[in-house]
Amino acid sequence: MRHLINITDLSVAEIEELIATAQDIIQNGKKYAEVCKGKKIATLFFEPSTRTRLSFEAAMLELGGSVIGFSSAESSSAAKGETVTDTVRTVACYADIIAMRHPKEGAPLAASKVSPVPIINAGDGGHNHPTQTLADLFTIYREKGRLENFTIGFCGDLKFGRTVHSLITALSRYRNINFIFISPEELRIPDYIKEDTLWKNKLPYIEVERLEDVMPQLDILYMTRVQKERFFNEADYVRLKDSYILEPSKLANAKKDLSVLHPLPRVNEISHLVDSDPRACYFKQVLNGKYMRMALILKLLNLEVDS
Ligand code: CP
């Protein structure tokens, strides 16, 4: 039995296999329509979500399975003081696989220690978000045709942005990736990411404050929201929240084949005027996430379809 807690729980070869399955789902969707018949996914979301929860649910429904779950801690017995591990042992009596989002870092890992069914980390605090990384990797692959040899700029809240942490970790296993980190001083990537991933693997990176200065170098721009819910101090959030606003004029000196990604939700950091630019890929990312979650559910449930 496998869980997905950190993106490194999947080997590079397994990620390639998931991408191949996702592509086959896109091309031959009907083949997959009943593969999860009789199976249930439980979506246990102790923190708000639109894309991740609904894409897991849509993924399971499109595979012919069913969905149970809750969308807030307040609507579950967590509100009465039940522990995460007791909740998971209970829900595992009803479901074949569990996708869990929790504000506490490490909660899905704790759940995986007691669960008799696969646990998928759907985002834990400011730590990791491995299934968003699967969506991001599939989007890069579809846009660029490769997962190596490019320069990627991560822009915004690199301290609390869990999608950033998981994607850096994932990309550290591919060849010739140049990382450019664009953030205010206070929102730089955490030291543990530098130590465990960048320094350990001798990966090239630079840290800058101005997006304009590095825009012409970028093949991929990964914009992020300043994570209001992780700040202890409202004044700091207000001061930093509009540090970067991507407007059409800022793309004037960008490459013609730049891909602009964002895990969403966005607040102010990408103008809606950018949405019609062919380089904007963030809604493609949403759809790609559903296909990769379908592929992941099949893998963790050990289900195959006839070719
Ligand atoms: N990208 C992402 O995790 O979005 P949600 O918070 O809406 O799930």
Short mmCIF file of C-alpha atoms and ligand atoms in Angstrom, two decimals:
data_model
loop_
_atom_site.label_atom_id
_atom_site.label_comp_id
_atom_site.label_asym_id
_atom_site.label_seq_id
_atom_site.Cartn_x
_atom_site.Cartn_y
_atom_site.Cartn_z
CA MET A 1 0.00 0.00 0.00
CA ARG A 2 1.34 3.42 -1.03
CA HIS A 3 0.67 6.94 0.25
CA LEU A 4 1.58 10.27 -1.38
CA ILE A 5 2.79 12.63 1.35
CA ASN A 6 5.81 14.24 -0.34
CA ILE A 7 6.46 14.45 -4.10
CA THR A 8 9.61 12.36 -3.58
CA ASP A 9 7.38 9.44 -2.59
CA LEU A 10 7.09 9.07 -6.38
CA SER A 11 10.19 8.27 -8.42
CA VAL A 12 10.92 10.18 -11.63
CA ALA A 13 9.94 7.04 -13.57
CA GLU A 14 6.60 6.87 -11.71
CA ILE A 15 5.90 10.53 -12.52
CA GLU A 16 6.56 9.75 -16.20
CA GLU A 17 4.15 6.83 -15.90
CA LEU A 18 1.47 9.13 -14.38
CA ILE A 19 1.98 11.62 -17.22
CA ALA A 20 1.56 8.83 -19.78
CA THR A 21 -1.65 7.67 -18.05
CA ALA A 22 -2.98 11.25 -17.91
CA GLN A 23 -2.31 11.65 -21.63
CA ASP A 24 -4.11 8.39 -22.35
CA ILE A 25 -7.08 9.54 -20.23
CA ILE A 26 -7.26 12.73 -22.33
CA GLN A 27 -7.18 10.72 -25.57
CA ASN A 28 -9.28 7.70 -24.54
CA GLY A 29 -11.45 8.89 -21.65
CA LYS A 30 -14.23 6.36 -22.25
CA LYS A 31 -11.84 3.51 -21.49
CA TYR A 32 -11.55 4.77 -17.91
CA ALA A 33 -15.22 5.50 -17.25
CA GLU A 34 -15.90 2.49 -15.00
CA VAL A 35 -12.48 1.50 -13.74
CA CYS A 36 -13.25 2.71 -10.18
CA LYS A 37 -16.79 1.32 -10.05
CA GLY A 38 -17.51 0.35 -6.43
CA LYS A 39 -14.60 2.44 -5.07
CA LYS A 40 -14.95 5.51 -2.86
CA ILE A 41 -12.65 8.46 -2.23
CA ALA A 42 -13.01 10.47 0.97
CA THR A 43 -11.97 14.12 0.73
CA LEU A 44 -11.15 15.35 4.24
CA PHE A 45 -10.54 19.09 3.97
CA PHE A 46 -9.78 20.78 7.29
CA GLU A 47 -8.87 23.94 5.32
CA PRO A 48 -10.64 25.74 2.43
CA SER A 49 -10.18 24.57 -1.16
CA THR A 50 -11.85 24.89 -4.53
CA ARG A 51 -9.55 23.19 -7.06
CA THR A 52 -7.93 20.42 -5.09
CA ARG A 53 -11.05 19.05 -3.41
CA LEU A 54 -13.33 19.38 -6.41
CA SER A 55 -10.74 17.98 -8.81
CA PHE A 56 -10.25 14.89 -6.63
CA GLU A 57 -14.01 14.48 -6.55
CA ALA A 58 -14.39 15.05 -10.30
CA ALA A 59 -11.49 12.66 -10.92
CA MET A 60 -13.11 9.84 -8.93
CA LEU A 61 -16.55 10.45 -10.49
CA GLU A 62 -15.05 10.37 -14.02
CA LEU A 63 -13.42 7.05 -13.13
CA GLY A 64 -16.83 5.64 -12.19
CA GLY A 65 -16.34 5.78 -8.41
CA SER A 66 -18.07 7.69 -5.61
CA VAL A 67 -17.18 10.48 -3.21
CA ILE A 68 -17.71 11.16 0.50
CA GLY A 69 -16.11 13.76 2.73
CA PHE A 70 -16.24 17.15 4.38
CA SER A 71 -15.04 20.59 3.28
CA SER A 72 -14.23 22.21 6.64
CA ALA A 73 -13.06 21.18 10.08
CA GLU A 74 -16.14 22.86 11.56
CA SER A 75 -18.47 20.42 9.79
CA SER A 76 -16.62 17.35 11.13
CA SER A 77 -16.04 15.95 14.62
CA ALA A 78 -12.68 17.75 14.62
CA ALA A 79 -14.81 20.62 15.95
CA LYS A 80 -15.55 18.44 19.01
CA GLY A 81 -11.85 17.73 19.54
CA GLU A 82 -11.37 14.48 17.58
CA THR A 83 -7.75 13.87 16.54
CA VAL A 84 -6.69 13.56 12.91
CA THR A 85 -5.60 9.97 13.45
CA ASP A 86 -8.96 8.97 14.96
CA THR A 87 -10.76 10.70 12.09
CA VAL A 88 -8.68 8.80 9.54
CA ARG A 89 -9.12 5.41 11.23
CA THR A 90 -12.86 6.07 11.15
CA VAL A 91 -13.08 7.26 7.55
CA ALA A 92 -10.93 4.34 6.37
CA CYS A 93 -13.87 2.12 7.40
CA TYR A 94 -15.95 3.87 4.72
CA ALA A 95 -13.53 4.73 1.89
CA ASP A 96 -10.86 3.05 -0.26
CA ILE A 97 -8.59 6.10 -0.50
CA ILE A 98 -8.36 9.43 1.34
CA ALA A 99 -7.28 12.89 0.15
CA MET A 100 -6.57 15.16 3.11
CA ARG A 101 -5.81 18.88 3.46
CA HIS A 102 -4.85 20.19 6.89
CA PRO A 103 -3.43 23.50 8.22
CA LYS A 104 -0.88 21.64 10.35
CA GLU A 105 2.34 20.60 8.66
CA GLY A 106 2.79 16.84 8.96
CA ALA A 107 -0.88 15.99 9.60
CA PRO A 108 -1.20 13.81 6.44
CA LEU A 109 2.04 12.03 7.40
CA ALA A 110 0.61 11.29 10.87
CA ALA A 111 -2.58 10.05 9.19
CA SER A 112 -0.60 7.74 6.91
CA LYS A 113 0.98 6.01 9.92
CA VAL A 114 -2.40 4.69 11.11
CA SER A 115 -4.34 4.40 7.87
CA PRO A 116 -5.14 1.06 6.27
CA VAL A 117 -5.98 2.85 2.99
CA PRO A 118 -3.80 5.20 0.85
CA ILE A 119 -3.51 8.78 2.11
CA ILE A 120 -2.89 11.62 -0.33
CA ASN A 121 -1.52 14.89 1.02
CA ALA A 122 -3.76 17.56 -0.53
CA GLY A 123 -1.75 20.36 1.15
CA ASP A 124 -0.36 20.57 4.70
CA GLY A 125 0.16 24.06 6.08
CA GLY A 126 3.04 25.91 4.43
CA HIS A 127 4.87 22.64 3.83
CA ASN A 128 3.96 20.54 0.76
CA HIS A 129 1.31 20.12 -1.93
CA PRO A 130 2.44 17.16 -4.05
CA THR A 131 -0.65 16.80 -6.23
CA GLN A 132 -0.44 20.47 -7.25
CA THR A 133 3.12 19.58 -8.28
CA LEU A 134 1.78 16.77 -10.46
CA ALA A 135 -0.51 19.34 -12.13
CA ASP A 136 2.44 21.74 -12.54
CA LEU A 137 4.75 19.09 -14.01
CA PHE A 138 2.12 17.90 -16.47
CA THR A 139 1.49 21.50 -17.52
CA ILE A 140 5.20 22.16 -18.06
CA TYR A 141 5.48 18.90 -20.00
CA ARG A 142 2.51 19.75 -22.22
CA GLU A 143 3.68 23.33 -22.83
CA LYS A 144 7.41 22.69 -23.29
CA GLY A 145 7.53 19.04 -24.32
CA ARG A 146 10.17 18.35 -21.66
CA LEU A 147 10.89 18.48 -17.93
CA GLU A 148 14.54 19.57 -18.22
CA ASN A 149 16.68 22.36 -19.69
CA PHE A 150 14.81 25.51 -18.71
CA THR A 151 14.93 28.58 -16.48
CA ILE A 152 12.04 28.91 -14.06
CA GLY A 153 11.25 31.98 -11.97
CA PHE A 154 9.24 31.54 -8.78
CA CYS A 155 7.67 34.85 -7.80
CA GLY A 156 5.82 36.02 -4.67
CA ASP A 157 5.43 34.25 -1.35
CA LEU A 158 8.19 31.66 -1.49
CA LYS A 159 8.28 31.28 2.29
CA PHE A 160 4.75 30.02 2.92
CA GLY A 161 3.86 28.84 -0.62
CA ARG A 162 3.70 25.06 -0.25
CA THR A 163 3.27 24.56 -3.99
CA VAL A 164 6.62 26.28 -4.52
CA HIS A 165 8.36 23.99 -2.03
CA SER A 166 7.00 20.82 -3.64
CA LEU A 167 7.76 21.96 -7.20
CA ILE A 168 11.37 22.94 -6.37
CA THR A 169 11.84 19.50 -4.79
CA ALA A 170 10.36 17.79 -7.84
CA LEU A 171 12.42 19.80 -10.36
CA SER A 172 15.65 19.16 -8.43
CA ARG A 173 15.60 15.66 -9.94
CA TYR A 174 15.64 16.87 -13.56
CA ARG A 175 18.66 18.01 -15.59
CA ASN A 176 19.75 21.57 -16.21
CA ILE A 177 17.07 23.58 -14.41
CA ASN A 178 18.04 27.15 -13.48
CA PHE A 179 16.06 28.49 -10.53
CA ILE A 180 15.38 32.21 -10.07
CA PHE A 181 13.61 33.15 -6.83
CA ILE A 182 11.84 36.52 -6.93
CA SER A 183 10.47 37.72 -3.61
CA PRO A 184 10.72 40.38 -0.93
CA GLU A 185 13.42 39.64 1.64
CA GLU A 186 10.81 38.48 4.21
CA LEU A 187 9.24 35.94 1.84
CA ARG A 188 12.32 34.12 0.59
CA ILE A 189 12.34 30.32 0.35
CA PRO A 190 12.97 28.63 3.71
CA ASP A 191 16.50 27.57 4.63
CA TYR A 192 15.47 23.91 4.83
CA ILE A 193 14.61 23.92 1.11
CA LYS A 194 18.01 25.45 0.33
CA GLU A 195 19.87 22.97 2.56
CA ASP A 196 17.97 19.77 1.73
CA THR A 197 17.42 20.39 -1.98
CA LEU A 198 19.44 23.19 -3.60
CA TRP A 199 22.76 23.03 -1.75
CA LYS A 200 22.70 19.26 -1.34
CA ASN A 201 22.25 18.75 -5.09
CA LYS A 202 24.52 21.70 -6.05
CA LEU A 203 21.70 23.32 -8.05
CA PRO A 204 22.19 26.80 -9.52
CA TYR A 205 19.89 29.50 -8.18
CA ILE A 206 19.72 33.25 -7.61
CA GLU A 207 17.47 35.34 -5.35
CA VAL A 208 16.28 38.76 -6.56
CA GLU A 209 13.62 41.29 -5.61
CA ARG A 210 12.66 42.76 -9.00
CA LEU A 211 10.70 40.64 -11.48
CA GLU A 212 11.42 43.07 -14.34
CA ASP A 213 15.18 42.44 -14.13
CA VAL A 214 14.93 38.70 -14.78
CA MET A 215 11.83 38.47 -16.99
CA PRO A 216 13.76 38.15 -20.31
CA GLN A 217 15.60 35.06 -19.02
CA LEU A 218 12.54 33.06 -18.04
CA ASP A 219 11.06 30.06 -19.86
CA ILE A 220 8.52 29.56 -17.06
CA LEU A 221 7.16 32.12 -14.60
CA TYR A 222 5.49 30.56 -11.55
CA MET A 223 3.47 33.30 -9.83
CA THR A 224 2.11 32.80 -6.31
CA ARG A 225 -0.33 34.45 -3.92
CA VAL A 226 0.89 35.96 -0.65
CA GLN A 227 -0.54 33.43 1.82
CA LYS A 228 -2.62 35.61 4.13
CA GLU A 229 -3.68 32.64 6.27
CA ARG A 230 -0.06 31.87 7.28
CA PHE A 231 0.80 35.38 8.55
CA PHE A 232 0.84 36.07 12.29
CA ASN A 233 0.63 39.82 11.75
CA GLU A 234 -2.04 41.50 9.59
CA ALA A 235 0.14 44.61 9.08
CA ASP A 236 2.93 42.51 7.52
CA TYR A 237 0.42 40.88 5.14
CA VAL A 238 -0.99 44.26 4.08
CA ARG A 239 2.52 45.61 3.46
CA LEU A 240 3.59 42.62 1.35
CA LYS A 241 0.42 41.46 -0.40
CA ASP A 242 0.83 43.55 -3.56
CA SER A 243 4.59 43.14 -3.91
CA TYR A 244 4.13 41.74 -7.44
CA ILE A 245 1.30 42.39 -9.86
CA LEU A 246 1.78 40.86 -13.30
CA GLU A 247 0.26 43.17 -15.91
CA PRO A 248 0.46 42.96 -19.72
CA SER A 249 3.12 45.71 -19.82
CA LYS A 250 5.41 43.60 -17.60
CA LEU A 251 5.36 40.83 -20.23
CA ALA A 252 6.67 43.15 -22.94
CA ASN A 253 10.27 41.96 -22.56
CA ALA A 254 9.38 38.31 -21.82
CA LYS A 255 10.10 35.43 -24.19
CA LYS A 256 7.42 34.76 -26.80
CA ASP A 257 7.16 31.17 -25.57
CA LEU A 258 7.15 31.98 -21.85
CA SER A 259 4.63 29.91 -19.86
CA VAL A 260 2.96 31.72 -16.96
CA LEU A 261 1.81 29.31 -14.26
CA HIS A 262 -0.03 29.96 -10.98
CA PRO A 263 -1.48 27.28 -8.70
CA LEU A 264 -4.47 29.56 -7.99
CA PRO A 265 -6.42 31.01 -6.26
CA ARG A 266 -5.05 34.39 -7.30
CA VAL A 267 -5.88 37.59 -5.50
CA ASN A 268 -4.13 40.57 -7.13
CA GLU A 269 -0.88 39.14 -8.38
CA ILE A 270 -1.95 38.50 -11.99
CA SER A 271 -4.11 41.09 -13.73
CA HIS A 272 -7.18 39.61 -15.43
CA LEU A 273 -5.90 41.36 -18.57
CA VAL A 274 -3.13 38.74 -18.75
CA ASP A 275 -5.67 35.91 -19.03
CA SER A 276 -6.08 36.36 -22.79
CA ASP A 277 -2.31 36.26 -23.41
CA PRO A 278 -1.45 32.89 -25.01
CA ARG A 279 1.36 32.55 -22.47
CA ALA A 280 -1.12 32.34 -19.57
CA CYS A 281 -1.36 28.67 -18.61
CA TYR A 282 -3.02 28.74 -15.18
CA PHE A 283 -6.45 27.53 -16.21
CA LYS A 284 -4.85 24.77 -18.31
CA GLN A 285 -3.04 23.85 -15.08
CA VAL A 286 -6.40 23.40 -13.33
CA LEU A 287 -7.59 20.91 -15.96
CA ASN A 288 -4.25 19.13 -16.07
CA GLY A 289 -4.55 18.66 -12.30
CA LYS A 290 -7.73 16.67 -12.70
CA TYR A 291 -6.13 14.28 -15.20
CA MET A 292 -3.07 13.75 -13.02
CA ARG A 293 -5.27 13.10 -9.97
CA MET A 294 -7.19 10.51 -12.01
CA ALA A 295 -3.88 8.84 -12.89
CA LEU A 296 -2.75 8.99 -9.25
CA ILE A 297 -5.96 7.43 -7.91
CA LEU A 298 -5.53 4.53 -10.36
CA LYS A 299 -1.92 4.06 -9.32
CA LEU A 300 -2.55 4.12 -5.56
CA LEU A 301 -5.51 1.76 -5.90
CA ASN A 302 -3.47 -0.57 -8.16
CA LEU A 303 -6.09 -0.40 -10.89
CA GLU A 304 -5.30 -0.88 -14.57
CA VAL A 305 -7.38 -0.62 -17.71
CA ASP A 306 -7.10 -2.88 -20.72
CA SER A 307 -5.09 -1.16 -23.47
N1 CP B 1 -4.14 25.16 -6.01
C1 CP B 1 -4.90 24.88 -4.95
O1 CP B 1 -4.49 24.15 -4.03
O2 CP B 1 -6.14 25.46 -4.96
P1 CP B 1 -7.25 25.26 -3.86
O3 CP B 1 -6.75 25.88 -2.58
O4 CP B 1 -8.48 25.94 -4.40
O5 CP B 1 -7.44 23.77 -3.67
#
